[in-house]
mmCIF file of C-alpha atoms and ligand atoms in Angstrom:
data_model
loop_
_atom_site.group_PDB
_atom_site.id
_atom_site.type_symbol
_atom_site.label_atom_id
_atom_site.label_comp_id
_atom_site.label_asym_id
_atom_site.label_seq_id
_atom_site.Cartn_x
_atom_site.Cartn_y
_atom_site.Cartn_z
ATOM 1 C CA UNK A 279 -4.360 44.875 -24.003
ATOM 2 C CA UNK A 280 -0.547 45.417 -23.129
ATOM 3 C CA UNK A 281 1.947 46.941 -26.578
ATOM 4 C CA UNK A 282 4.960 48.719 -26.286
ATOM 5 C CA UNK A 283 6.452 51.040 -29.513
ATOM 6 C CA UNK A 284 9.922 49.605 -30.936
ATOM 7 C CA UNK A 285 11.390 52.972 -32.577
ATOM 8 C CA UNK A 286 13.294 51.810 -35.817
ATOM 9 C CA UNK A 287 14.607 53.349 -38.822
ATOM 10 C CA UNK A 288 11.878 52.996 -40.888
ATOM 11 C CA UNK A 289 9.877 54.243 -38.483
ATOM 12 C CA UNK A 290 8.315 53.485 -34.650
ATOM 13 C CA UNK A 291 6.199 50.511 -34.631
ATOM 14 C CA UNK A 292 3.899 49.320 -31.793
ATOM 15 C CA UNK A 293 3.718 45.674 -30.546
ATOM 16 C CA UNK A 294 0.314 44.906 -28.954
ATOM 17 C CA UNK A 295 0.339 41.531 -26.904
ATOM 18 C CA UNK A 296 -2.812 39.756 -25.882
ATOM 19 C CA UNK A 297 -4.084 36.396 -25.004
ATOM 20 C CA UNK A 298 -6.615 35.650 -27.225
ATOM 21 C CA UNK A 299 -7.862 36.785 -30.920
ATOM 22 C CA UNK A 300 -10.040 39.602 -30.597
ATOM 23 C CA UNK A 301 -7.390 41.916 -32.642
ATOM 24 C CA UNK A 302 -7.841 40.096 -35.547
ATOM 25 C CA UNK A 303 -10.806 41.917 -37.191
ATOM 26 C CA UNK A 304 -8.913 44.958 -36.651
ATOM 27 C CA UNK A 305 -5.621 43.000 -39.096
ATOM 28 C CA UNK A 306 -8.739 41.943 -41.105
ATOM 29 C CA UNK A 307 -9.790 45.874 -41.958
ATOM 30 C CA UNK A 308 -6.023 46.613 -42.795
ATOM 31 C CA UNK A 309 -7.822 44.873 -46.506
ATOM 32 C CA UNK A 310 -3.944 43.594 -47.531
ATOM 33 C CA UNK A 311 -2.524 40.275 -49.342
ATOM 34 C CA UNK A 312 -1.865 37.656 -46.205
ATOM 35 C CA UNK A 313 0.350 35.015 -46.549
ATOM 36 C CA UNK A 314 -0.507 32.200 -43.951
ATOM 37 C CA UNK A 315 1.927 29.018 -42.459
ATOM 38 C CA UNK A 316 -0.526 26.173 -44.254
ATOM 39 C CA UNK A 317 -0.385 24.369 -40.848
ATOM 40 C CA UNK A 318 -1.543 27.431 -38.689
ATOM 41 C CA UNK A 319 -4.643 27.865 -41.258
ATOM 42 C CA UNK A 320 -5.590 24.348 -40.156
ATOM 43 C CA UNK A 321 -4.982 24.413 -37.101
ATOM 44 C CA UNK A 322 -7.238 28.705 -37.022
ATOM 45 C CA UNK A 323 -9.285 27.880 -39.896
ATOM 46 C CA UNK A 324 -11.998 29.725 -37.804
ATOM 47 C CA UNK A 325 -9.786 32.979 -37.684
ATOM 48 C CA UNK A 326 -9.249 33.187 -41.868
ATOM 49 C CA UNK A 327 -13.067 31.639 -43.437
ATOM 50 C CA UNK A 328 -13.903 34.843 -44.259
ATOM 51 C CA UNK A 329 -11.544 36.113 -45.729
ATOM 52 C CA UNK A 330 -11.283 36.200 -49.567
ATOM 53 C CA UNK A 331 -9.608 33.048 -50.962
ATOM 54 C CA UNK A 332 -8.058 35.400 -53.430
ATOM 55 C CA UNK A 333 -5.924 37.432 -50.654
ATOM 56 C CA UNK A 334 -4.400 34.718 -48.706
ATOM 57 C CA UNK A 335 -0.633 32.741 -49.379
ATOM 58 C CA UNK A 336 -0.549 29.576 -47.822
ATOM 59 C CA UNK A 337 3.183 28.876 -46.970
ATOM 60 C CA UNK A 338 4.413 24.883 -46.438
ATOM 61 C CA UNK A 339 7.623 25.753 -43.606
ATOM 62 C CA UNK A 340 10.540 25.083 -43.848
ATOM 63 C CA UNK A 341 13.944 26.109 -43.875
ATOM 64 C CA UNK A 342 13.880 25.915 -47.892
ATOM 65 C CA UNK A 343 10.968 28.139 -47.699
ATOM 66 C CA UNK A 344 13.877 30.662 -46.641
ATOM 67 C CA UNK A 345 15.022 31.236 -49.962
ATOM 68 C CA UNK A 346 15.747 33.203 -53.078
ATOM 69 C CA UNK A 347 13.270 30.299 -54.658
ATOM 70 C CA UNK A 348 10.922 31.087 -51.976
ATOM 71 C CA UNK A 349 11.082 34.452 -52.578
ATOM 72 C CA UNK A 350 10.370 33.812 -55.911
ATOM 73 C CA UNK A 351 7.994 31.692 -55.606
ATOM 74 C CA UNK A 352 5.481 34.375 -53.640
ATOM 75 C CA UNK A 353 6.317 37.308 -56.135
ATOM 76 C CA UNK A 354 4.855 35.026 -59.075
ATOM 77 C CA UNK A 355 1.501 34.852 -56.490
ATOM 78 C CA UNK A 356 1.841 38.801 -56.242
ATOM 79 C CA UNK A 357 2.256 39.367 -59.934
ATOM 80 C CA UNK A 358 -0.447 37.501 -60.523
ATOM 81 C CA UNK A 359 -2.585 38.621 -57.547
ATOM 82 C CA UNK A 360 -1.756 42.266 -59.087
ATOM 83 C CA UNK A 361 -0.440 43.696 -56.098
ATOM 84 C CA UNK A 362 -1.165 47.576 -55.433
ATOM 85 C CA UNK A 363 2.036 49.509 -54.719
ATOM 86 C CA UNK A 364 0.760 50.195 -51.381
ATOM 87 C CA UNK A 365 -0.828 47.245 -50.818
ATOM 88 C CA UNK A 366 0.058 45.582 -46.908
ATOM 89 C CA UNK A 367 1.269 42.256 -46.574
ATOM 90 C CA UNK A 368 -0.132 40.152 -43.183
ATOM 91 C CA UNK A 369 1.954 37.456 -42.342
ATOM 92 C CA UNK A 370 0.889 35.029 -39.925
ATOM 93 C CA UNK A 371 3.404 31.862 -38.304
ATOM 94 C CA UNK A 372 6.343 31.938 -37.134
ATOM 95 C CA UNK A 373 10.139 32.940 -37.714
ATOM 96 C CA UNK A 374 10.792 31.552 -40.843
ATOM 97 C CA UNK A 375 6.643 32.960 -41.771
ATOM 98 C CA UNK A 376 8.175 36.488 -41.113
ATOM 99 C CA UNK A 377 11.406 36.220 -42.136
ATOM 100 C CA UNK A 378 10.389 35.297 -45.958
ATOM 101 C CA UNK A 379 7.352 37.912 -45.611
ATOM 102 C CA UNK A 380 9.880 40.139 -44.472
ATOM 103 C CA UNK A 381 12.234 40.455 -46.867
ATOM 104 C CA UNK A 382 9.522 40.051 -49.902
ATOM 105 C CA UNK A 383 8.278 43.426 -48.140
ATOM 106 C CA UNK A 384 11.177 44.791 -48.240
ATOM 107 C CA UNK A 385 11.740 43.410 -51.810
ATOM 108 C CA UNK A 386 8.274 44.096 -53.865
ATOM 109 C CA UNK A 387 8.323 47.506 -55.862
ATOM 110 C CA UNK A 388 11.147 48.317 -53.265
ATOM 111 C CA UNK A 389 9.374 48.178 -50.633
ATOM 112 C CA UNK A 390 5.643 47.333 -49.674
ATOM 113 C CA UNK A 391 4.417 47.462 -45.266
ATOM 114 C CA UNK A 392 3.439 44.888 -43.951
ATOM 115 C CA UNK A 393 2.028 43.508 -40.808
ATOM 116 C CA UNK A 394 3.047 40.869 -38.519
ATOM 117 C CA UNK A 395 1.168 38.083 -36.097
ATOM 118 C CA UNK A 396 3.799 35.322 -34.667
ATOM 119 C CA UNK A 397 2.339 32.663 -33.861
ATOM 120 C CA UNK A 398 5.578 30.282 -32.458
ATOM 121 C CA UNK A 399 6.892 30.924 -28.624
ATOM 122 C CA UNK A 400 10.251 31.701 -30.845
ATOM 123 C CA UNK A 401 8.703 34.868 -32.753
ATOM 124 C CA UNK A 402 7.358 36.127 -30.059
ATOM 125 C CA UNK A 403 9.184 36.369 -27.972
ATOM 126 C CA UNK A 404 12.273 37.393 -29.680
ATOM 127 C CA UNK A 405 12.623 37.029 -33.805
ATOM 128 C CA UNK A 406 9.078 39.429 -33.835
ATOM 129 C CA UNK A 407 10.827 42.591 -33.282
ATOM 130 C CA UNK A 408 14.868 43.586 -34.550
ATOM 131 C CA UNK A 409 13.790 44.638 -38.419
ATOM 132 C CA UNK A 410 15.740 41.869 -39.594
ATOM 133 C CA UNK A 411 14.997 39.405 -42.548
ATOM 134 C CA UNK A 412 16.677 36.407 -43.360
ATOM 135 C CA UNK A 413 16.848 34.062 -46.790
ATOM 136 C CA UNK A 414 18.869 31.140 -46.234
ATOM 137 C CA UNK A 415 21.725 30.922 -49.699
ATOM 138 C CA UNK A 416 22.604 27.192 -50.589
ATOM 139 C CA UNK A 417 23.318 25.384 -47.324
ATOM 140 C CA UNK A 418 24.102 28.657 -45.132
ATOM 141 C CA UNK A 419 21.911 29.933 -42.910
ATOM 142 C CA UNK A 420 20.397 33.574 -43.144
ATOM 143 C CA UNK A 421 22.865 34.986 -45.521
ATOM 144 C CA UNK A 422 21.147 37.266 -47.295
ATOM 145 C CA UNK A 423 18.889 40.134 -45.766
ATOM 146 C CA UNK A 424 17.264 43.554 -45.679
ATOM 147 C CA UNK A 425 16.325 45.458 -42.555
ATOM 148 C CA UNK A 426 12.475 45.911 -42.524
ATOM 149 C CA UNK A 427 10.656 46.598 -39.643
ATOM 150 C CA UNK A 428 6.934 45.549 -40.106
ATOM 151 C CA UNK A 429 3.931 48.474 -39.194
ATOM 152 C CA UNK A 430 2.577 46.357 -36.263
ATOM 153 C CA UNK A 431 3.021 42.704 -34.318
ATOM 154 C CA UNK A 432 0.275 41.594 -32.920
ATOM 155 C CA UNK A 433 1.704 38.986 -30.328
ATOM 156 C CA UNK A 434 -1.013 36.284 -28.880
ATOM 157 C CA UNK A 435 -0.399 33.701 -26.671
ATOM 158 C CA UNK A 436 -3.222 31.842 -27.366
ATOM 159 C CA UNK A 437 -1.661 30.232 -30.287
ATOM 160 C CA UNK A 438 0.754 28.700 -28.756
ATOM 161 C CA UNK A 439 -1.946 26.912 -27.337
ATOM 162 C CA UNK A 440 -1.055 24.229 -29.667
ATOM 163 C CA UNK A 441 3.441 24.024 -30.684
ATOM 164 C CA UNK A 442 4.914 21.363 -30.525
ATOM 165 C CA UNK A 443 6.602 20.011 -27.325
ATOM 166 C CA UNK A 444 10.007 20.773 -29.606
ATOM 167 C CA UNK A 445 8.962 24.295 -30.985
ATOM 168 C CA UNK A 446 8.263 25.252 -26.898
ATOM 169 C CA UNK A 447 12.072 23.969 -25.912
ATOM 170 C CA UNK A 448 13.167 26.291 -28.966
ATOM 171 C CA UNK A 449 11.470 29.547 -27.930
ATOM 172 C CA UNK A 450 12.511 28.943 -25.040
ATOM 173 C CA UNK A 451 15.846 28.958 -25.839
ATOM 174 C CA UNK A 452 15.536 32.236 -27.291
ATOM 175 C CA UNK A 453 14.315 33.306 -24.160
ATOM 176 C CA UNK A 454 17.170 31.592 -21.879
ATOM 177 C CA UNK A 455 20.157 33.770 -24.331
ATOM 178 C CA UNK A 456 17.454 37.374 -23.854
ATOM 179 C CA UNK A 457 17.221 37.058 -19.875
ATOM 180 C CA UNK A 458 21.055 35.285 -19.695
ATOM 181 C CA UNK A 459 22.122 38.682 -21.596
ATOM 182 C CA UNK A 460 19.749 41.011 -19.538
ATOM 183 C CA UNK A 461 21.389 39.290 -16.179
ATOM 184 C CA UNK A 462 25.017 39.513 -17.591
ATOM 185 C CA UNK A 463 24.114 43.055 -16.516
ATOM 186 C CA UNK A 464 23.220 43.021 -13.522
ATOM 187 C CA UNK A 465 26.058 39.565 -12.516
ATOM 188 C CA UNK A 466 21.957 38.185 -10.564
ATOM 189 C CA UNK A 467 20.943 34.750 -12.713
ATOM 190 C CA UNK A 468 18.396 33.625 -10.149
ATOM 191 C CA UNK A 469 16.332 35.657 -11.761
ATOM 192 C CA UNK A 470 17.179 33.379 -14.869
ATOM 193 C CA UNK A 471 15.823 30.340 -13.421
ATOM 194 C CA UNK A 472 12.748 32.490 -11.498
ATOM 195 C CA UNK A 473 11.693 33.868 -14.717
ATOM 196 C CA UNK A 474 11.776 30.701 -16.827
ATOM 197 C CA UNK A 475 10.119 29.511 -14.108
ATOM 198 C CA UNK A 476 6.875 32.160 -13.787
ATOM 199 C CA UNK A 477 7.135 31.647 -17.746
ATOM 200 C CA UNK A 478 6.190 28.092 -17.551
ATOM 201 C CA UNK A 479 2.931 28.861 -15.462
ATOM 202 C CA UNK A 480 0.130 29.731 -17.460
ATOM 203 C CA UNK A 481 -1.069 33.268 -17.235
ATOM 204 C CA UNK A 482 3.282 33.530 -16.439
ATOM 205 C CA UNK A 483 4.209 32.962 -20.101
ATOM 206 C CA UNK A 484 2.939 35.950 -21.343
ATOM 207 C CA UNK A 485 4.788 38.477 -19.166
ATOM 208 C CA UNK A 486 7.921 36.234 -19.650
ATOM 209 C CA UNK A 487 7.897 37.203 -23.377
ATOM 210 C CA UNK A 488 7.302 40.988 -23.308
ATOM 211 C CA UNK A 489 10.189 41.114 -20.753
ATOM 212 C CA UNK A 490 12.258 38.793 -23.271
ATOM 213 C CA UNK A 491 11.438 41.727 -25.959
ATOM 214 C CA UNK A 492 12.213 44.214 -23.760
ATOM 215 C CA UNK A 493 15.917 43.069 -23.194
ATOM 216 C CA UNK A 494 15.366 42.534 -27.363
ATOM 217 C CA UNK A 495 14.277 46.280 -27.587
ATOM 218 C CA UNK A 496 16.606 47.897 -25.700
ATOM 219 C CA UNK A 497 19.488 46.245 -28.541
ATOM 220 C CA UNK A 498 18.171 46.941 -31.390
ATOM 221 C CA UNK A 499 17.040 49.979 -30.145
ATOM 222 C CA UNK A 500 20.640 51.407 -29.956
ATOM 223 C CA UNK A 501 22.978 49.524 -32.958
ATOM 224 C CA UNK A 502 19.232 48.551 -34.902
ATOM 225 C CA UNK A 503 22.577 47.385 -38.020
ATOM 226 C CA UNK A 504 24.011 45.411 -35.485
ATOM 227 C CA UNK A 505 27.663 47.347 -35.776
ATOM 228 C CA UNK A 506 28.839 47.011 -32.152
ATOM 229 C CA UNK A 507 26.172 46.625 -29.453
ATOM 230 C CA UNK A 508 23.536 44.291 -31.066
ATOM 231 C CA UNK A 509 25.813 41.960 -32.201
ATOM 232 C CA UNK A 510 26.059 40.744 -28.200
ATOM 233 C CA UNK A 511 22.578 39.528 -28.847
ATOM 234 C CA UNK A 512 24.689 36.622 -30.562
ATOM 235 C CA UNK A 513 25.382 34.652 -27.989
ATOM 236 C CA UNK A 514 25.000 31.587 -28.860
ATOM 237 C CA UNK A 515 24.575 31.648 -32.523
ATOM 238 C CA UNK A 516 27.790 31.912 -34.224
ATOM 239 C CA UNK A 517 28.239 28.369 -33.145
ATOM 240 C CA UNK A 518 24.293 27.723 -33.249
ATOM 241 C CA UNK A 519 24.088 28.209 -36.398
ATOM 242 C CA UNK A 520 26.536 26.161 -37.838
ATOM 243 C CA UNK A 521 25.090 23.776 -35.861
ATOM 244 C CA UNK A 522 21.532 23.798 -37.551
ATOM 245 C CA UNK A 523 22.846 23.630 -41.046
ATOM 246 C CA UNK A 524 25.106 20.955 -40.290
ATOM 247 C CA UNK A 525 22.236 18.848 -38.626
ATOM 248 C CA UNK A 526 20.758 20.153 -42.211
ATOM 249 C CA UNK A 527 17.892 22.004 -39.288
ATOM 250 C CA UNK A 528 16.816 18.624 -38.355
ATOM 251 C CA UNK A 529 17.786 21.118 -34.892
ATOM 252 C CA UNK A 530 15.657 23.869 -34.039
ATOM 253 C CA UNK A 531 16.954 27.481 -33.701
ATOM 254 C CA UNK A 532 16.233 27.324 -30.625
ATOM 255 C CA UNK A 533 18.015 25.029 -29.391
ATOM 256 C CA UNK A 534 20.926 25.150 -31.724
ATOM 257 C CA UNK A 535 21.297 28.770 -29.712
ATOM 258 C CA UNK A 536 21.191 26.813 -25.984
ATOM 259 C CA UNK A 537 23.698 24.769 -27.082
ATOM 260 C CA UNK A 538 25.514 27.295 -29.198
ATOM 261 C CA UNK A 539 25.462 29.620 -25.278
ATOM 262 C CA UNK A 540 27.042 25.813 -24.074
ATOM 263 C CA UNK A 541 29.447 25.583 -25.953
ATOM 264 C CA UNK A 542 30.822 29.351 -25.806
ATOM 265 C CA UNK A 543 30.204 28.857 -22.332
ATOM 266 C CA UNK A 544 33.228 25.327 -22.984
ATOM 267 C CA UNK A 545 35.556 27.960 -24.558
ATOM 268 C CA UNK A 546 35.245 30.386 -21.593
ATOM 269 C CA UNK A 547 36.331 28.554 -19.155
ATOM 270 C CA UNK A 548 38.975 26.462 -20.925
ATOM 271 C CA UNK A 549 40.407 30.392 -21.770
ATOM 272 C CA UNK A 550 40.263 30.954 -18.073
ATOM 273 C CA UNK A 551 37.504 33.981 -18.911
ATOM 274 C CA UNK A 552 35.192 32.215 -16.232
ATOM 275 C CA UNK A 553 35.299 30.373 -13.560
ATOM 276 C CA UNK A 554 34.215 26.495 -13.109
ATOM 277 C CA UNK A 555 31.917 27.194 -10.438
ATOM 278 C CA UNK A 556 29.825 29.592 -12.865
ATOM 279 C CA UNK A 557 30.490 27.599 -15.599
ATOM 280 C CA UNK A 558 29.123 24.452 -13.505
ATOM 281 C CA UNK A 559 26.412 26.401 -11.969
ATOM 282 C CA UNK A 560 25.129 27.883 -15.164
ATOM 283 C CA UNK A 561 25.022 24.171 -17.326
ATOM 284 C CA UNK A 562 23.117 22.533 -14.744
ATOM 285 C CA UNK A 563 20.674 24.952 -13.964
ATOM 286 C CA UNK A 564 19.732 27.099 -16.492
ATOM 287 C CA UNK A 565 21.083 25.562 -19.747
ATOM 288 C CA UNK A 566 21.135 21.301 -19.912
ATOM 289 C CA UNK A 567 17.647 21.227 -18.012
ATOM 290 C CA UNK A 568 16.598 23.604 -21.364
ATOM 291 C CA UNK A 569 18.152 21.140 -23.898
ATOM 292 C CA UNK A 570 15.924 18.541 -24.120
ATOM 293 C CA UNK A 571 17.932 15.681 -25.782
ATOM 294 C CA UNK A 572 15.208 13.082 -25.783
ATOM 295 C CA UNK A 573 13.330 15.349 -28.979
ATOM 296 C CA UNK A 574 16.788 15.665 -30.624
ATOM 297 C CA UNK A 575 18.070 13.938 -33.100
ATOM 298 C CA UNK A 576 21.649 14.409 -32.180
ATOM 299 C CA UNK A 577 24.664 12.546 -34.527
ATOM 300 C CA UNK A 578 27.997 11.756 -33.853
ATOM 301 C CA UNK A 579 28.898 13.691 -37.385
ATOM 302 C CA UNK A 580 27.056 17.206 -35.577
ATOM 303 C CA UNK A 581 30.339 17.519 -33.187
ATOM 304 C CA UNK A 582 32.234 16.725 -36.619
ATOM 305 C CA UNK A 583 34.855 20.069 -36.197
ATOM 306 C CA UNK A 584 36.199 20.991 -39.687
ATOM 307 C CA UNK A 585 32.196 20.370 -40.595
ATOM 308 C CA UNK A 586 31.562 22.859 -38.326
ATOM 309 C CA UNK A 587 33.898 25.005 -39.470
ATOM 310 C CA UNK A 588 32.815 25.293 -43.144
ATOM 311 C CA UNK A 589 30.121 26.815 -41.670
ATOM 312 C CA UNK A 590 31.238 29.269 -39.006
ATOM 313 C CA UNK A 591 33.743 30.887 -41.515
ATOM 314 C CA UNK A 592 30.971 32.355 -43.876
ATOM 315 C CA UNK A 593 29.047 33.805 -40.217
ATOM 316 C CA UNK A 594 28.591 37.966 -40.849
ATOM 317 C CA UNK A 595 30.584 38.182 -37.594
ATOM 318 C CA UNK A 596 33.908 37.484 -39.056
ATOM 319 C CA UNK A 597 36.369 39.752 -39.571
ATOM 320 C CA UNK A 598 39.651 38.263 -39.230
ATOM 321 C CA UNK A 599 41.101 34.921 -39.814
ATOM 322 C CA UNK A 600 39.610 33.178 -36.647
ATOM 323 C CA UNK A 601 36.480 32.480 -36.491
ATOM 324 C CA UNK A 602 33.862 34.278 -34.421
ATOM 325 C CA UNK A 603 32.428 34.277 -31.263
ATOM 326 C CA UNK A 604 30.363 35.174 -28.288
ATOM 327 C CA UNK A 605 31.653 34.710 -25.115
ATOM 328 C CA UNK A 606 31.280 35.715 -21.997
ATOM 329 C CA UNK A 607 33.993 37.318 -19.879
ATOM 330 C CA UNK A 608 35.650 38.063 -15.599
ATOM 331 C CA UNK A 609 31.748 39.014 -14.084
ATOM 332 C CA UNK A 610 30.009 37.612 -16.603
ATOM 333 C CA UNK A 611 30.190 40.705 -19.654
ATOM 334 C CA UNK A 612 29.558 39.597 -22.854
ATOM 335 C CA UNK A 613 31.993 40.358 -25.605
ATOM 336 C CA UNK A 614 32.961 39.445 -29.444
ATOM 337 C CA UNK A 615 35.932 37.525 -30.285
ATOM 338 C CA UNK A 616 37.721 37.350 -33.524
ATOM 339 C CA UNK A 617 39.883 34.926 -32.414
ATOM 340 C CA UNK A 618 38.765 31.624 -32.359
ATOM 341 C CA UNK A 619 41.607 29.168 -33.347
ATOM 342 C CA UNK A 620 40.673 25.317 -34.992
ATOM 343 C CA UNK A 621 41.874 23.427 -31.897
ATOM 344 C CA UNK A 622 39.233 25.697 -29.771
ATOM 345 C CA UNK A 623 36.530 24.763 -32.551
ATOM 346 C CA UNK A 624 37.920 20.920 -31.550
ATOM 347 C CA UNK A 625 38.437 21.039 -27.963
ATOM 348 C CA UNK A 626 35.291 22.413 -28.075
ATOM 349 C CA UNK A 627 33.254 19.711 -30.092
ATOM 350 C CA UNK A 628 35.529 17.733 -28.231
ATOM 351 C CA UNK A 629 33.555 18.621 -24.835
ATOM 352 C CA UNK A 630 30.280 19.691 -25.871
ATOM 353 C CA UNK A 631 29.520 15.996 -26.808
ATOM 354 C CA UNK A 632 30.698 14.929 -23.169
ATOM 355 C CA UNK A 633 28.012 16.964 -21.390
ATOM 356 C CA UNK A 634 25.101 16.265 -23.376
ATOM 357 C CA UNK A 635 26.161 12.109 -23.580
HETATM 358 N N1 NAD B 250 14.465 37.636 -38.108
HETATM 359 C C1 NAD B 250 15.176 37.600 -37.299
HETATM 360 O O1 NAD B 250 15.239 38.415 -36.738
HETATM 361 C C2 NAD B 250 14.983 35.912 -36.587
HETATM 362 C C3 NAD B 250 15.671 35.794 -35.215
HETATM 363 C C4 NAD B 250 15.759 34.384 -34.784
HETATM 364 C C5 NAD B 250 14.769 33.538 -35.488
HETATM 365 N N2 NAD B 250 14.503 33.573 -37.179
HETATM 366 C C6 NAD B 250 14.378 33.057 -37.292
HETATM 367 O O2 NAD B 250 13.137 31.884 -37.532
HETATM 368 C C7 NAD B 250 13.213 30.120 -37.841
HETATM 369 C C8 NAD B 250 12.500 29.503 -36.355
HETATM 370 O O3 NAD B 250 11.812 30.382 -36.768
HETATM 371 P P1 NAD B 250 10.375 29.036 -35.675
HETATM 372 O O4 NAD B 250 10.993 28.177 -34.531
HETATM 373 O O5 NAD B 250 9.071 30.048 -35.336
HETATM 374 O O6 NAD B 250 9.673 28.388 -36.878
HETATM 375 P P2 NAD B 250 8.636 27.702 -37.978
HETATM 376 O O7 NAD B 250 8.572 29.105 -38.286
HETATM 377 O O8 NAD B 250 9.282 26.846 -38.760
HETATM 378 O O9 NAD B 250 8.142 27.679 -37.261
HETATM 379 C C9 NAD B 250 8.415 26.263 -36.253
HETATM 380 C C10 NAD B 250 7.149 24.660 -36.805
HETATM 381 O O10 NAD B 250 6.332 25.128 -36.224
HETATM 382 C C11 NAD B 250 4.852 25.269 -37.182
HETATM 383 N N3 NAD B 250 4.012 25.960 -36.173
HETATM 384 C C12 NAD B 250 4.022 28.211 -36.282
HETATM 385 N N4 NAD B 250 2.999 28.402 -35.346
HETATM 386 C C13 NAD B 250 2.143 26.797 -35.067
HETATM 387 C C14 NAD B 250 1.293 27.272 -33.774
HETATM 388 N N5 NAD B 250 0.719 28.108 -33.193
HETATM 389 N N6 NAD B 250 0.921 25.592 -33.700
HETATM 390 C C15 NAD B 250 1.274 24.693 -33.620
HETATM 391 N N7 NAD B 250 2.075 24.751 -35.416
HETATM 392 C C16 NAD B 250 2.675 26.123 -35.669
HETATM 393 C C17 NAD B 250 4.728 25.517 -38.133
HETATM 394 O O11 NAD B 250 4.622 25.400 -39.023
HETATM 395 C C18 NAD B 250 6.653 25.286 -38.165
HETATM 396 O O12 NAD B 250 6.212 23.510 -38.858
HETATM 397 C C19 NAD B 250 14.876 30.347 -37.989
HETATM 398 O O13 NAD B 250 14.834 30.171 -39.779
HETATM 399 C C20 NAD B 250 15.381 31.486 -38.036
HETATM 400 O O14 NAD B 250 17.017 31.714 -38.574
HETATM 401 C C21 NAD B 250 14.942 35.073 -37.411
#
């Protein structure tokens, strides 16, 4: 089985890669309390049927689960189960199940061990490493959280067979962002389309997931706590998070990120940081084919700069009066800027609407 190890302040952890479910037996030996996405448990009943029902908590997944109320609901269930100090939590599901389990693991008894089995493409190719656990607060995305990595991560592409196309597209969104970040280091954009095509073949997907995580690994190991280099991983996120919130989370995270990457390039073009030719190649060859407007229920109100501004104001990366955005500059190297004005936001929203129409 393929694997690699990630260095983190809480201890190094290993990520295992497989195309089947043989690893599940070794997870069962960990004698933990399971927190499982109910939809996944129904689709893969056979994986859970020999686990004591007292050791499983099923969760109904939505962004509302990733809140203090969702965490309180889990604390109450753990209390009832008389969970011990060293009993691990075992999380099975997508990024939402990961975020809520990680947050509860970080805070219950001031921290218990946890293991993670990501079941969506987004979670497998991106969120499963990096130590971040996040909760939404009021209508603000990922405002609360901790850095608390799992002990081990087990990835199986077999889970992806049952994913809704919207969630496959969403996973590709984060993959595109990571592959673009890699490409900007070498200035070679052909590799991005080659890699994405490889991932569309059944036997290439595991390799694409592995390669995408390797890109993220380099950034999080150098800057786990997000003080410098890691901020560049937020390419597409500053605008993407705001758009997700404004859409009341009807736009899936990864697709909001690709739209956010497009928005960042619109602003970079306006600031003359990138050429018109580069802008057009990027959107026609990489971004637009992966936005899938047919599954997005975009409404005119989502392009409203005032509502987006209210959300972008709360961005954790914002340190000045303007809005924060990760922008490509000359040679497509990325940089975090803090001076996006309301006029630029309004301009960007108008241009975005034209491109996506
Ligand atoms: N902690 C981090 O570093 C980090 C990074 C990126 C994103 N995130 C968070 O991750 C969340 C998005 O994650 P996601 O896209 O995985 O969403 P998700 O967990 O909501 O899963 C998407 C949908 O897929 C279903 N599902 C899960 N596995 C399935 C399977 N194998 N087959 C069929 N259906 C399945 C879920 O029930 C849900 O309906 C966002 O809240 C985002 O903020 C966290």
